[in-house]
Amino acid sequence: MLSTTKKAESIRDVIHYLQKFKNALTVIYLDEKTIASPLFSSHIRDIALLHQAGLQVLIIPGARSRIDQVLSSANISWTYKDNSRICPPEAMPFIKMAAFDVSNTVMTSLAANNITAIIGNWVRARGKGIIDGFDYGNAGEIDKLDTSSLKTVLNEGFIPIFPCIGWNSAGHPYNISSVTLAQQIAIELKADKLFFVMDDVNLNSSTYKVPDGVALDETGEIAAMDLEQVDTFIMLNKGSEEVVNLLNLAKNACQKGVTRVHLVDGKIDGVLPTEIFSNLGSGTMIYTSNYGKIRQMEQNDIPSVLAIMRPFVEKGKLLPRTEQELKNTFTNYIVYEIDSAIHACSSLFMYKDGQSEIAAVAVDEAFSHMGIGPKLIKALIAKAKSQGSKSVFIMTTQAADWFEKLGFKESTIDSIPEERRKKWSEKRNSKVYRL
């Protein structure tokens, strides 16, 4: 059973993100397998809860499977080129019927959760035309989005639903890729979040080659990647066409103003609220550069830092610190912040003889897989060197192996500054490691 402290931390996460993402514009793509799955009603219920919590939600449902079924029933054949469906002109009425059928399924399910949704024709499209001699026929791309009408719909408290159809100024319909449609809508509206909820999205180290330094969760799934890491991932996994295309869409969206893109597995119940309302999430997040950062500790960070230290103090890994001690020394500390919440800390103390000590290294256990600890150590080593330190040491009782991996070598108690030796106790028997 979860301890009261763990429960409280979970509740604090939710409250923190409710405040952060109230009125946030969230574009959600649901692929056709997710819509057809037993978990669809659960995902819709979660979307309804997100809407009721104050997020502005737009939905783009995938309709590929339904379109396949309808065209097959009508004995109309088709092929794909560059993720566009290529089919004869007589297919278009059937494609429209199937696309609106799927959108209506989403709208009906939202209505069952007391949410009013609107299926609209906010997309002005143009035909892809003939490219390198190939005629794309009824396949289209977005020409313009009626953002003014969309914002009115959102401000009225409705959820817009987009079938994968766009019309040109003369009323001619075109079939548009739902995934691309979701990305373009997010870009046009400068969305805070773009979700791709897909049945087979699982960027795991057991399946893909993962760039160095990428954060993995306990199952080996990639928790987050910045754009540089996305480029490396794509280079390492060139043969995985579907996921590479999706990551290119995500990267392009971030480059054009979308704050974050999330790839989540539609086979997991509760994946949407978990990804939004917890720091760790439950999918893979693509971001620019503002997700996690190291910064100088401030005085109002003291309660959070004490909370992070507490489990390490209880296990005897850290010496206890009081609130007053941190008030007196907080300028020596740095913290690691994710979405304005602190999840790690460490400190650097300089001595008169030119030595410096890294101390109070503590990383929230739930985030220990993300490589935050080494980042803190690296930052403090750089700080010590910039301040003219001639040597950096640490003192530890239970983390010797971890520090050895970072390049520290065992040293002696006699080697540390006299004022620090006076605080050493034989009972605790901390060992010294030095760079």
Coordinates of C-alpha atoms in Angstrom, one line a residue:
M1 CA 0.0 0.0 0.0
L2 CA 1.3 3.5 -0.8
S3 CA 2.4 5.5 2.2
T4 CA 0.7 8.8 3.0
T5 CA 3.8 10.6 1.8
K6 CA 3.6 8.9 -1.6
K7 CA -0.1 9.6 -1.9
A8 CA 0.5 13.2 -1.0
E9 CA 3.2 13.6 -3.6
S10 CA 0.8 12.1 -6.3
I11 CA -1.9 14.6 -5.3
R12 CA 0.6 17.5 -5.3
D13 CA 1.6 16.5 -8.8
V14 CA -2.0 16.6 -10.0
I15 CA -2.7 20.0 -8.4
H16 CA 0.5 21.4 -9.8
Y17 CA -0.3 20.3 -13.3
L18 CA -4.0 21.4 -13.0
Q19 CA -2.7 24.9 -12.3
K20 CA -0.1 24.7 -15.0
F21 CA -2.3 23.5 -17.8
K22 CA -5.6 25.2 -17.1
N23 CA -6.9 26.5 -20.5
A24 CA -4.0 24.7 -22.2
L25 CA -4.8 23.9 -25.9
T26 CA -4.5 20.2 -26.3
V27 CA -4.8 18.4 -29.7
I28 CA -5.5 14.7 -29.5
Y29 CA -5.1 12.3 -32.4
L30 CA -6.8 8.9 -31.8
D31 CA -5.8 6.2 -34.2
E32 CA -8.4 3.8 -35.6
K33 CA -7.2 0.8 -33.6
T34 CA -7.6 2.8 -30.4
I35 CA -11.1 3.8 -31.4
A36 CA -12.0 0.2 -32.1
S37 CA -10.5 -1.1 -28.9
P38 CA -12.3 -2.0 -25.6
L39 CA -10.4 0.9 -24.0
F40 CA -12.0 3.5 -26.3
S41 CA -14.7 4.4 -23.8
S42 CA -12.2 4.7 -21.0
H43 CA -10.0 7.1 -23.2
I44 CA -13.1 9.2 -24.0
R45 CA -14.0 9.4 -20.4
D46 CA -10.5 10.6 -19.6
I47 CA -10.7 13.2 -22.4
A48 CA -14.0 14.4 -20.9
L49 CA -12.3 14.7 -17.5
L50 CA -9.5 16.7 -19.1
H51 CA -12.0 19.0 -20.7
Q52 CA -13.9 19.4 -17.4
A53 CA -10.6 20.2 -15.7
G54 CA -10.2 23.3 -17.9
L55 CA -8.1 22.1 -20.8
Q56 CA -9.2 23.1 -24.3
V57 CA -9.4 19.9 -26.3
L58 CA -9.5 19.2 -30.0
I59 CA -9.9 15.6 -31.4
I60 CA -8.7 14.2 -34.7
P61 CA -9.9 10.6 -35.1
G62 CA -8.1 8.2 -37.5
A63 CA -10.4 6.6 -40.0
R64 CA -8.1 4.5 -42.1
S65 CA -9.6 1.1 -41.2
R66 CA -13.2 2.3 -41.5
I67 CA -12.4 3.8 -45.0
D68 CA -10.8 0.5 -46.0
Q69 CA -13.9 -1.4 -45.0
V70 CA -16.3 1.0 -46.8
L71 CA -14.2 1.0 -50.0
S72 CA -13.9 -2.8 -49.9
S73 CA -17.6 -3.1 -49.6
A74 CA -18.0 -0.9 -52.6
N75 CA -15.4 -2.9 -54.6
I76 CA -13.2 0.1 -55.0
S77 CA -9.4 -0.5 -54.9
W78 CA -6.7 1.8 -53.6
T79 CA -3.0 2.1 -52.9
Y80 CA -0.8 4.3 -50.8
K81 CA 2.0 6.6 -51.7
D82 CA 3.9 8.8 -49.2
N83 CA 1.2 8.1 -46.6
S84 CA -1.6 9.3 -49.0
R85 CA -4.4 7.1 -50.1
I86 CA -4.6 6.9 -53.9
C87 CA -8.0 6.0 -55.4
P88 CA -10.3 6.8 -58.2
P89 CA -12.7 9.8 -58.1
E90 CA -15.7 7.7 -57.4
A91 CA -14.2 6.7 -54.0
M92 CA -14.5 10.2 -52.5
P93 CA -18.2 9.9 -51.4
F94 CA -17.4 6.7 -49.6
I95 CA -14.3 8.2 -48.0
K96 CA -16.4 11.1 -46.7
M97 CA -19.0 8.7 -45.4
A98 CA -16.5 6.6 -43.5
A99 CA -14.6 9.7 -42.1
F100 CA -17.8 11.3 -40.7
D101 CA -19.0 7.9 -39.4
V102 CA -15.8 7.6 -37.2
S103 CA -16.1 11.3 -36.1
N104 CA -19.7 10.6 -35.2
T105 CA -18.7 7.6 -33.1
V106 CA -16.3 9.9 -31.1
M107 CA -19.0 12.6 -30.7
T108 CA -21.6 10.1 -29.5
S109 CA -19.2 8.7 -26.9
L110 CA -18.4 12.2 -25.6
A111 CA -22.2 12.9 -25.4
A112 CA -22.5 9.9 -23.2
N113 CA -20.0 11.7 -20.8
N114 CA -22.1 14.9 -20.9
I115 CA -19.6 16.7 -23.2
T116 CA -20.9 18.6 -26.3
A117 CA -18.7 18.1 -29.4
I118 CA -19.0 19.6 -32.9
I119 CA -18.0 18.0 -36.1
G120 CA -16.9 20.8 -38.4
N121 CA -15.5 21.8 -41.8
W122 CA -12.8 24.2 -40.5
V123 CA -10.2 22.9 -42.9
R124 CA -9.6 24.5 -46.3
A125 CA -7.7 22.0 -48.5
R126 CA -6.0 21.8 -51.8
G127 CA -5.1 18.8 -53.9
K128 CA -1.5 17.4 -53.7
G129 CA -1.7 17.4 -57.5
I130 CA 1.0 15.8 -59.7
I131 CA 4.4 15.4 -58.2
D132 CA 7.3 14.0 -60.2
G133 CA 4.7 12.8 -62.8
F134 CA 2.6 11.0 -60.2
D135 CA -1.1 12.1 -59.9
Y136 CA -2.2 12.0 -56.3
G137 CA -5.9 12.4 -57.3
N138 CA -8.2 13.1 -54.3
A139 CA -5.4 13.1 -51.8
G140 CA -5.1 16.6 -50.3
E141 CA -3.2 18.8 -47.9
I142 CA -4.2 21.7 -45.6
D143 CA -4.3 25.0 -47.3
K144 CA -5.9 27.1 -44.5
L145 CA -7.5 26.5 -41.1
D146 CA -10.4 28.6 -39.9
T147 CA -8.8 29.5 -36.6
S148 CA -11.2 32.3 -35.8
S149 CA -14.3 29.9 -35.8
L150 CA -12.3 27.3 -34.0
K151 CA -11.4 29.6 -31.2
T152 CA -15.1 30.6 -30.9
V153 CA -16.1 27.0 -30.6
L154 CA -13.4 26.3 -27.9
N155 CA -14.3 29.4 -25.9
E156 CA -18.0 28.3 -25.9
G157 CA -16.8 25.1 -24.2
F158 CA -17.3 22.6 -27.0
I159 CA -14.8 20.0 -28.3
P160 CA -14.2 20.3 -32.1
I161 CA -13.8 17.0 -34.0
F162 CA -12.0 16.9 -37.3
P163 CA -12.9 14.2 -39.9
C164 CA -10.0 13.6 -42.3
I165 CA -11.6 15.7 -45.0
G166 CA -10.9 19.2 -46.3
W167 CA -12.6 21.3 -49.0
N168 CA -11.3 23.8 -51.5
S169 CA -13.0 27.1 -52.1
A170 CA -15.2 25.5 -54.8
G171 CA -16.4 22.8 -52.4
H172 CA -14.4 20.0 -53.8
P173 CA -13.4 17.5 -51.0
Y174 CA -10.0 16.0 -50.5
N175 CA -8.8 13.1 -48.3
I176 CA -6.1 14.3 -45.8
S177 CA -3.9 12.2 -43.6
S178 CA -5.3 12.3 -40.1
V179 CA -1.9 12.3 -38.5
T180 CA -0.7 15.2 -40.6
L181 CA -4.0 17.0 -40.0
A182 CA -3.5 16.7 -36.2
Q183 CA 0.1 18.1 -36.5
Q184 CA -1.0 21.0 -38.7
I185 CA -3.9 22.0 -36.5
A186 CA -1.5 21.9 -33.5
I187 CA 1.0 24.2 -35.3
E188 CA -1.7 26.6 -36.6
L189 CA -3.2 27.0 -33.1
K190 CA 0.2 27.0 -31.3
A191 CA -1.0 24.2 -29.1
D192 CA 0.5 23.5 -25.7
K193 CA 0.3 19.8 -26.3
L194 CA -0.1 17.4 -29.2
F195 CA -1.0 13.8 -28.4
F196 CA -0.6 10.9 -30.8
V197 CA -2.6 8.1 -29.1
M198 CA -1.8 5.0 -31.1
D199 CA -2.1 1.3 -30.6
D200 CA 1.4 0.4 -31.5
V201 CA 3.5 3.4 -30.2
N202 CA 6.0 2.1 -27.7
L203 CA 9.6 3.5 -28.0
N204 CA 11.4 0.9 -26.0
S205 CA 15.1 0.1 -25.7
S206 CA 14.2 -3.6 -26.4
T207 CA 12.9 -2.7 -29.8
Y208 CA 14.8 0.4 -30.9
K209 CA 18.4 1.7 -30.7
V210 CA 18.4 4.5 -28.1
P211 CA 20.7 7.5 -28.2
D212 CA 23.1 7.9 -25.2
G213 CA 21.7 10.1 -22.5
V214 CA 18.1 9.5 -23.3
A215 CA 15.9 9.0 -20.2
L216 CA 14.3 5.5 -19.9
D217 CA 11.7 4.4 -17.4
E218 CA 11.9 1.2 -15.4
T219 CA 10.5 -0.9 -18.4
G220 CA 13.1 0.6 -20.8
E221 CA 10.6 2.9 -22.5
I222 CA 11.9 6.3 -23.6
A223 CA 10.4 8.9 -21.3
A224 CA 11.4 12.0 -23.1
M225 CA 13.7 13.2 -26.0
D226 CA 14.8 16.7 -27.0
L227 CA 15.0 17.6 -30.7
E228 CA 18.7 16.7 -30.9
Q229 CA 18.1 13.3 -29.4
V230 CA 15.2 12.8 -31.9
D231 CA 17.6 13.4 -34.8
T232 CA 20.0 10.8 -33.3
F233 CA 17.1 8.3 -32.7
I234 CA 16.0 8.7 -36.4
M235 CA 19.5 8.2 -37.6
L236 CA 19.9 5.0 -35.5
N237 CA 16.5 3.6 -36.6
K238 CA 16.3 4.4 -40.3
G239 CA 14.5 1.2 -41.1
S240 CA 11.6 1.9 -38.9
E241 CA 9.6 4.0 -41.3
E242 CA 6.3 4.5 -39.4
V243 CA 8.0 5.6 -36.1
V244 CA 10.5 7.8 -38.1
N245 CA 7.7 9.5 -39.9
L246 CA 5.8 10.1 -36.6
L247 CA 9.0 11.5 -35.0
N248 CA 9.6 13.8 -37.9
L249 CA 6.1 15.2 -37.5
A250 CA 6.6 15.7 -33.8
K251 CA 10.0 17.4 -34.3
N252 CA 8.5 19.7 -37.0
A253 CA 5.6 20.6 -34.7
C254 CA 8.0 21.5 -31.9
Q255 CA 10.1 23.6 -34.2
K256 CA 7.0 25.5 -35.3
G257 CA 5.7 26.4 -31.9
V258 CA 4.0 23.4 -30.4
T259 CA 5.3 23.2 -26.8
R260 CA 5.3 19.4 -26.4
V261 CA 4.4 16.4 -28.4
H262 CA 3.4 13.1 -26.6
L263 CA 3.5 9.6 -28.2
V264 CA 1.3 7.4 -26.0
D265 CA 0.1 3.8 -26.2
G266 CA -3.6 3.5 -26.7
K267 CA -3.5 0.0 -25.2
I268 CA -2.8 1.5 -21.8
D269 CA -5.8 2.6 -19.7
G270 CA -5.4 6.1 -18.2
V271 CA -2.5 7.0 -20.4
L272 CA -3.7 10.5 -21.1
P273 CA -4.2 11.8 -17.6
T274 CA -1.1 10.1 -16.4
E275 CA 1.0 11.7 -19.2
I276 CA -0.5 15.2 -18.4
F277 CA -0.8 15.2 -14.6
S278 CA 2.4 13.5 -13.5
N279 CA 6.0 14.4 -14.0
L280 CA 7.0 11.0 -15.2
G281 CA 4.1 10.4 -17.5
S282 CA 3.4 7.2 -19.3
G283 CA 4.6 7.7 -22.9
T284 CA 7.4 9.5 -24.8
M285 CA 7.5 13.2 -24.8
I286 CA 9.2 15.3 -27.5
Y287 CA 10.2 18.7 -26.4
T288 CA 12.5 21.6 -27.3
S289 CA 14.6 22.6 -24.3
N290 CA 12.4 23.6 -21.4
Y291 CA 11.5 20.3 -19.8
G292 CA 14.2 19.6 -17.2
K293 CA 16.8 22.1 -16.1
I294 CA 19.4 22.7 -13.4
R295 CA 19.2 26.0 -11.6
Q296 CA 20.4 27.8 -8.4
M297 CA 18.4 26.9 -5.3
E298 CA 16.2 29.7 -3.9
Q299 CA 15.0 30.1 -0.4
N300 CA 11.4 29.1 -1.2
D301 CA 12.7 25.8 -2.5
I302 CA 13.7 24.6 1.0
P303 CA 10.5 22.6 1.8
S304 CA 10.9 20.7 -1.5
V305 CA 14.6 20.0 -1.0
L306 CA 14.0 18.7 2.5
A307 CA 11.3 16.4 1.2
I308 CA 13.7 15.0 -1.4
M309 CA 16.4 14.5 1.2
R310 CA 14.1 12.8 3.7
P311 CA 14.2 9.2 2.3
F312 CA 18.0 9.4 2.0
V313 CA 18.3 10.6 5.6
E314 CA 16.1 7.8 6.9
K315 CA 18.2 5.2 5.1
G316 CA 21.4 6.8 6.5
K317 CA 22.7 7.8 3.1
L318 CA 22.6 11.6 3.9
L319 CA 23.3 13.6 7.1
P320 CA 20.1 15.3 8.3
R321 CA 19.7 19.0 7.5
T322 CA 17.4 21.4 9.3
E323 CA 15.4 24.1 7.7
Q324 CA 17.6 26.7 9.4
E325 CA 20.7 25.1 8.0
L326 CA 19.4 25.3 4.5
K327 CA 18.4 28.9 5.0
N328 CA 22.0 29.6 6.0
T329 CA 23.5 27.7 3.1
F330 CA 21.0 27.6 0.2
T331 CA 23.3 29.6 -2.1
N332 CA 25.6 26.6 -2.1
Y333 CA 22.9 24.4 -3.6
I334 CA 21.6 23.6 -7.1
V335 CA 18.3 21.9 -7.9
Y336 CA 16.9 20.0 -10.9
E337 CA 13.5 21.3 -11.9
I338 CA 10.9 19.6 -14.1
D339 CA 7.9 21.6 -15.1
S340 CA 8.6 24.0 -12.1
A341 CA 8.7 21.1 -9.6
I342 CA 12.0 20.2 -7.9
H343 CA 13.1 16.5 -8.1
A344 CA 16.8 16.6 -7.2
C345 CA 19.4 18.7 -5.3
S346 CA 23.1 18.8 -4.5
S347 CA 25.5 21.3 -3.0
L348 CA 29.1 22.6 -3.4
F349 CA 31.2 23.9 -0.5
M350 CA 34.5 25.6 -1.0
Y351 CA 37.3 25.5 1.6
K352 CA 40.1 27.9 2.2
D353 CA 42.8 25.5 1.2
G354 CA 41.4 25.3 -2.4
Q355 CA 39.5 22.0 -2.0
S356 CA 35.7 21.8 -2.7
E357 CA 33.2 19.2 -1.5
I358 CA 30.1 18.0 -3.4
A359 CA 27.5 17.0 -0.8
A360 CA 23.8 16.4 -0.3
V361 CA 23.2 14.6 -3.6
A362 CA 19.6 13.5 -3.6
V363 CA 17.4 12.5 -6.6
D364 CA 13.7 11.7 -6.3
E365 CA 13.6 7.9 -6.5
A366 CA 10.9 8.0 -9.2
F367 CA 13.3 10.0 -11.4
S368 CA 16.5 8.1 -10.7
H369 CA 16.5 6.4 -14.1
M370 CA 16.7 9.8 -15.9
G371 CA 20.4 10.5 -15.4
I372 CA 19.8 13.5 -13.3
G373 CA 22.4 12.7 -10.6
P374 CA 25.3 12.7 -13.1
K375 CA 24.1 16.0 -14.5
L376 CA 24.2 17.6 -11.1
I377 CA 27.7 16.3 -10.4
K378 CA 28.9 17.5 -13.8
A379 CA 27.5 21.0 -13.2
L380 CA 29.0 21.2 -9.7
I381 CA 32.4 20.0 -11.0
A382 CA 32.3 22.7 -13.6
K383 CA 31.4 25.3 -11.0
A384 CA 34.2 24.2 -8.7
K385 CA 36.7 24.5 -11.6
S386 CA 35.4 28.0 -12.5
Q387 CA 36.0 29.1 -8.9
G388 CA 39.6 27.9 -8.9
S389 CA 39.2 24.7 -7.0
K390 CA 42.3 22.5 -7.0
S391 CA 40.5 19.3 -6.0
V392 CA 36.9 18.0 -5.6
F393 CA 35.9 15.4 -3.1
I394 CA 32.8 13.7 -1.8
M395 CA 32.0 11.7 1.4
T396 CA 29.7 8.8 1.3
T397 CA 28.6 5.7 3.2
Q398 CA 26.5 3.8 0.7
A399 CA 27.1 5.3 -2.8
A400 CA 30.8 4.5 -3.4
D401 CA 30.1 2.4 -6.5
W402 CA 28.0 5.2 -8.0
F403 CA 30.7 7.8 -7.5
E404 CA 33.4 5.4 -8.9
K405 CA 31.4 5.2 -12.1
L406 CA 31.6 9.0 -12.3
G407 CA 35.4 8.9 -12.1
F408 CA 36.0 9.4 -8.4
K409 CA 38.8 7.5 -6.7
E410 CA 39.0 6.5 -3.0
S411 CA 41.1 8.8 -0.9
T412 CA 41.8 9.2 2.8
I413 CA 40.2 11.2 5.7
D414 CA 43.6 12.9 6.3
S415 CA 43.4 14.5 2.8
I416 CA 40.3 16.6 3.4
P417 CA 40.3 20.1 5.0
E418 CA 40.8 20.2 8.7
E419 CA 37.5 22.0 9.3
R420 CA 35.7 19.1 7.5
R421 CA 37.6 16.4 9.3
K422 CA 36.3 17.8 12.6
K423 CA 32.7 16.9 11.4
W424 CA 33.7 13.3 10.5
S425 CA 32.5 10.7 13.0
E426 CA 33.9 7.2 13.5
K427 CA 30.4 6.0 14.1
R428 CA 29.2 7.1 10.6
N429 CA 32.6 6.2 9.1
S430 CA 32.1 8.0 5.7
K431 CA 34.6 7.3 3.0
V432 CA 36.3 9.9 1.0
Y433 CA 36.3 9.9 -2.9
R434 CA 38.1 12.4 -5.0
L435 CA 38.5 13.5 -8.6

